[in-house]
Every structure is written in C-alpha cells, then in structure tokens.
XYZ file of N, CA and C in Angstrom:
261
model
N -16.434 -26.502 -57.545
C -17.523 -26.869 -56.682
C -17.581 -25.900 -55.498
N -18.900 -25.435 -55.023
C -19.198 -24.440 -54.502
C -19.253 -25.215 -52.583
N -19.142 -25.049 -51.455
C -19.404 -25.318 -50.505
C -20.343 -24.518 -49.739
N -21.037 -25.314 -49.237
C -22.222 -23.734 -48.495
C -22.169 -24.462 -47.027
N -21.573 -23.382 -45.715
C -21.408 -23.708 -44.564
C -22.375 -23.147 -43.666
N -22.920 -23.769 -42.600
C -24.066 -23.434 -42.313
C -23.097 -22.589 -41.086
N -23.407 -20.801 -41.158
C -22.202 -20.054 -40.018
C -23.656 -19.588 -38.875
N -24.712 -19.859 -38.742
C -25.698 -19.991 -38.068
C -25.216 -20.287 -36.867
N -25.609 -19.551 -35.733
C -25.145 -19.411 -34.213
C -26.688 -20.197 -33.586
N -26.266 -21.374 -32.853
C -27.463 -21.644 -32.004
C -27.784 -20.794 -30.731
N -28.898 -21.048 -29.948
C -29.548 -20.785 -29.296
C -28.338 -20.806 -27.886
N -27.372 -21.939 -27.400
C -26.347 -21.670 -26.782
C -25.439 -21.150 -27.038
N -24.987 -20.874 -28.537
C -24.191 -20.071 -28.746
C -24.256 -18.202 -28.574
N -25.671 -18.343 -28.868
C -25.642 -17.023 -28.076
C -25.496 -16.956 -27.152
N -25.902 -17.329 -26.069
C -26.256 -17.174 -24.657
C -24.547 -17.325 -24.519
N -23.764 -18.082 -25.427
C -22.110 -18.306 -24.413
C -21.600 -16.548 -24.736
N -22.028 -16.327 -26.030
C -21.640 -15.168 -26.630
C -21.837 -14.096 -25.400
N -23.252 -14.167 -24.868
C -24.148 -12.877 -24.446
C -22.719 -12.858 -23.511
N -22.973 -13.949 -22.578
C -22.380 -14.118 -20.716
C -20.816 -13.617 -21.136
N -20.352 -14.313 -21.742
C -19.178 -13.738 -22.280
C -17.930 -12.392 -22.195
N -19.529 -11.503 -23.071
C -19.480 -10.188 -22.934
C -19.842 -9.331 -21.941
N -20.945 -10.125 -20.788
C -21.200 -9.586 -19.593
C -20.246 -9.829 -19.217
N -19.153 -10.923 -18.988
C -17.931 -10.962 -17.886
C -17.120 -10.301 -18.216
N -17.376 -10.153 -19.949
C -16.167 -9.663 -19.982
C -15.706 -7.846 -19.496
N -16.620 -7.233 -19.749
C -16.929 -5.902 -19.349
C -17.114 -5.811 -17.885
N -17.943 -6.891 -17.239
C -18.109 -6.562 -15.560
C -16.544 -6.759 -15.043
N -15.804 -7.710 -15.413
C -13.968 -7.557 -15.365
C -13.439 -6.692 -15.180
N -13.334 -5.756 -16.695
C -12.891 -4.347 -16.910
C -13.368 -3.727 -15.832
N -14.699 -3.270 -15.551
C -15.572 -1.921 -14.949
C -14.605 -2.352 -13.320
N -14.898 -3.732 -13.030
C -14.598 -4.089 -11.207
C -12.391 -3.620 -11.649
N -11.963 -3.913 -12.336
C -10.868 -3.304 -12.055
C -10.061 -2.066 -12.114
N -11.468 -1.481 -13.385
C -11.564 -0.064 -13.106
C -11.503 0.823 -11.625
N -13.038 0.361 -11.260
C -13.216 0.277 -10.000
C -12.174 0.630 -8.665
N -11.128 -0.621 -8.843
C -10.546 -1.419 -7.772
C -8.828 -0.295 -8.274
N -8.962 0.045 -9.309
C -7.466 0.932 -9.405
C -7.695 2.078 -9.108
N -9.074 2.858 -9.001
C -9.085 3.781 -8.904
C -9.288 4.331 -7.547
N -10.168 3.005 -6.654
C -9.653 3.007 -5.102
C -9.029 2.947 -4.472
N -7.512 2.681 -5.420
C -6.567 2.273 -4.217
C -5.664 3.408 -4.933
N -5.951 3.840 -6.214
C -5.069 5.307 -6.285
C -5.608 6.114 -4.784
N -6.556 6.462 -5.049
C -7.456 7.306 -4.420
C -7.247 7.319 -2.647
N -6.750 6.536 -2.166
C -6.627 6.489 -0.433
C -5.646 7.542 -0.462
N -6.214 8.362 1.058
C -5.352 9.523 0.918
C -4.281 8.984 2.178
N -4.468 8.652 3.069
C -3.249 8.139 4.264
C -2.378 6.740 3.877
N -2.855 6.020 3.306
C -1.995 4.745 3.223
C -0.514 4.898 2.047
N -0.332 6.343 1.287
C 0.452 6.121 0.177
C 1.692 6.683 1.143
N 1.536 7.539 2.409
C 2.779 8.532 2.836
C 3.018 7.287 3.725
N 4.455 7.290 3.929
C 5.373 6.166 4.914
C 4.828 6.623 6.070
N 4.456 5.309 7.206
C 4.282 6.198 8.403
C 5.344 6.665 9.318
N 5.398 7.578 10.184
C 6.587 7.733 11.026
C 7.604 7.375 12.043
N 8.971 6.885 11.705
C 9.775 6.175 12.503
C 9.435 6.603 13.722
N 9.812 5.786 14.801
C 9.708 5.771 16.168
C 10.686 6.982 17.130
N 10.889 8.314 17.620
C 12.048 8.979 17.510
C 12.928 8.300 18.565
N 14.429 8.453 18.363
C 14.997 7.191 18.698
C 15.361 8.064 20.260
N 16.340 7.204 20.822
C 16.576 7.940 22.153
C 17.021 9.052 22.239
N 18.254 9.008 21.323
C 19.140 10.709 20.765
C 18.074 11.659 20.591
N 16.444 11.402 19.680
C 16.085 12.703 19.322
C 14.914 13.130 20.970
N 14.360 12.301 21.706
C 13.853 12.269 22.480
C 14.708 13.164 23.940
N 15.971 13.141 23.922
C 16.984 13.760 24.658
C 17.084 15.106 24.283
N 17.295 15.592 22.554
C 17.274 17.029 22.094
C 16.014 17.224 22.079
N 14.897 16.593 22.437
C 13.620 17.597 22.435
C 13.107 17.962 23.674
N 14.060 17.214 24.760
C 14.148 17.672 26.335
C 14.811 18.519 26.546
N 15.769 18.345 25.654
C 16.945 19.765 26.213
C 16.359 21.307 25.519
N 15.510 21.436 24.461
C 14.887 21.785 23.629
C 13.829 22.754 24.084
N 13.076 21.633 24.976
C 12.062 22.484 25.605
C 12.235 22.651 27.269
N 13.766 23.003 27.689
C 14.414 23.243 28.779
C 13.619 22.425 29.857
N 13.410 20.704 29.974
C 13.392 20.136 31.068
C 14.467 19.565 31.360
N 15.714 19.582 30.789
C 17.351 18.880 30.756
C 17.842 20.210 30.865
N 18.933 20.560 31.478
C 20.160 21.550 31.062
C 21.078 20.802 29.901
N 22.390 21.538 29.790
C 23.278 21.234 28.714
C 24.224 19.587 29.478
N 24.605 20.205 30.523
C 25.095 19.488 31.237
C 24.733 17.739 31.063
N 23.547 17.956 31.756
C 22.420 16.099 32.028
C 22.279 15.787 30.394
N 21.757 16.681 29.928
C 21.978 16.121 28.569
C 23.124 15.642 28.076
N 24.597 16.399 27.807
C 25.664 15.561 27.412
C 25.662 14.412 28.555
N 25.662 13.891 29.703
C 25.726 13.027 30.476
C 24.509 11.924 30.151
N 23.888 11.922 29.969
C 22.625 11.330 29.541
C 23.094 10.571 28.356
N 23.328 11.370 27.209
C 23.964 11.287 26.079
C 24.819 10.119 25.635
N 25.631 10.390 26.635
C 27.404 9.525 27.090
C 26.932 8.283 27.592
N 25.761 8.084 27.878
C 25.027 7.101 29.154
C 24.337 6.685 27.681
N 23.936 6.430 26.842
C 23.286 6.086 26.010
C 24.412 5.415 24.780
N 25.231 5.986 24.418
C 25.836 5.996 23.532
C 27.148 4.621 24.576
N 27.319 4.395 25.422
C 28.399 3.314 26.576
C 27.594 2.401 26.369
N 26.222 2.136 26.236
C 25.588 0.620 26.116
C 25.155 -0.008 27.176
N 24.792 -1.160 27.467
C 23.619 -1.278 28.444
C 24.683 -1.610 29.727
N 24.064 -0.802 30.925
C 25.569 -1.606 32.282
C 24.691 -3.315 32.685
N 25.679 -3.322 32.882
C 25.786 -4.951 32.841
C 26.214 -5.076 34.626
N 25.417 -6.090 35.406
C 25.411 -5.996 36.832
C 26.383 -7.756 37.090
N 27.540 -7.018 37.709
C 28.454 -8.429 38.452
C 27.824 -9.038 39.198
C-alpha cells in the first residue's frame, strides 16, 4: 500500500521560512561586521603606558642635567628609606 503525504508548505510556512533566512544571514553579515571592527581599531590593541615610577622620573632629571650626581644619589636614598614618619 502506497501512502501519498501532502509535503505542501503553507502560506505561513513560507513566510517562517522567508524571516528565517533574513535573520539568519542579517546575524552572519552584523557579526561579520562587528569582528571586523574591532580587529580593525588601531589604538585600543597596544597596552597603554605605565605611569614612570619615581626612580625613572629622578634619571630623567639627572639626564637632562636639572639634578647633579650627587642630589640624585641623595634623592635616590630618600626614596628607596620610605616615608619619614613625624614623632
């Protein structure tokens, strides 16, 4: 015995079909989109730059001769003893 199935798509079945395939592609394209913008930023991928700490702020005084050798090692010594503390 033979069966005959009716494989006939209604009138909502298209329409679920159509929308479907619109989401399904507008999906793809917006994350296309959205990877290729955030490859694409040119400042946000490099680390930004540490703060220079007291040590390098001291060799770039002594550096560009507003410290002698002297104030600098003293300076130095004064940095590295820790905070004075008042009796």
């Amino acid at each position: 015995m033979m069966f005959w199935y009716d494989h006939d798509v209604s009138g909502w079945g298209w329409f679920a079909m159509s929308a479907g395939m619109i989401i399904f592609w507008a999906l793809i394209i917006m994350a296309a989109v959205l990877l290729f913008r955030t490859l694409n930023r040119p400042g946000e991928h490099t680390p930004t730059p540490a703060a220079p700490t007291p040590e390098d702020i001291l060799r770039e005084r002594l550096a560009r001769g507003e410290i002698d050798e002297d104030d600098y090692r003293s300076r130095l010594n004064a940095l590295h003893a820790g905070p004075v503390t008042k009796r």
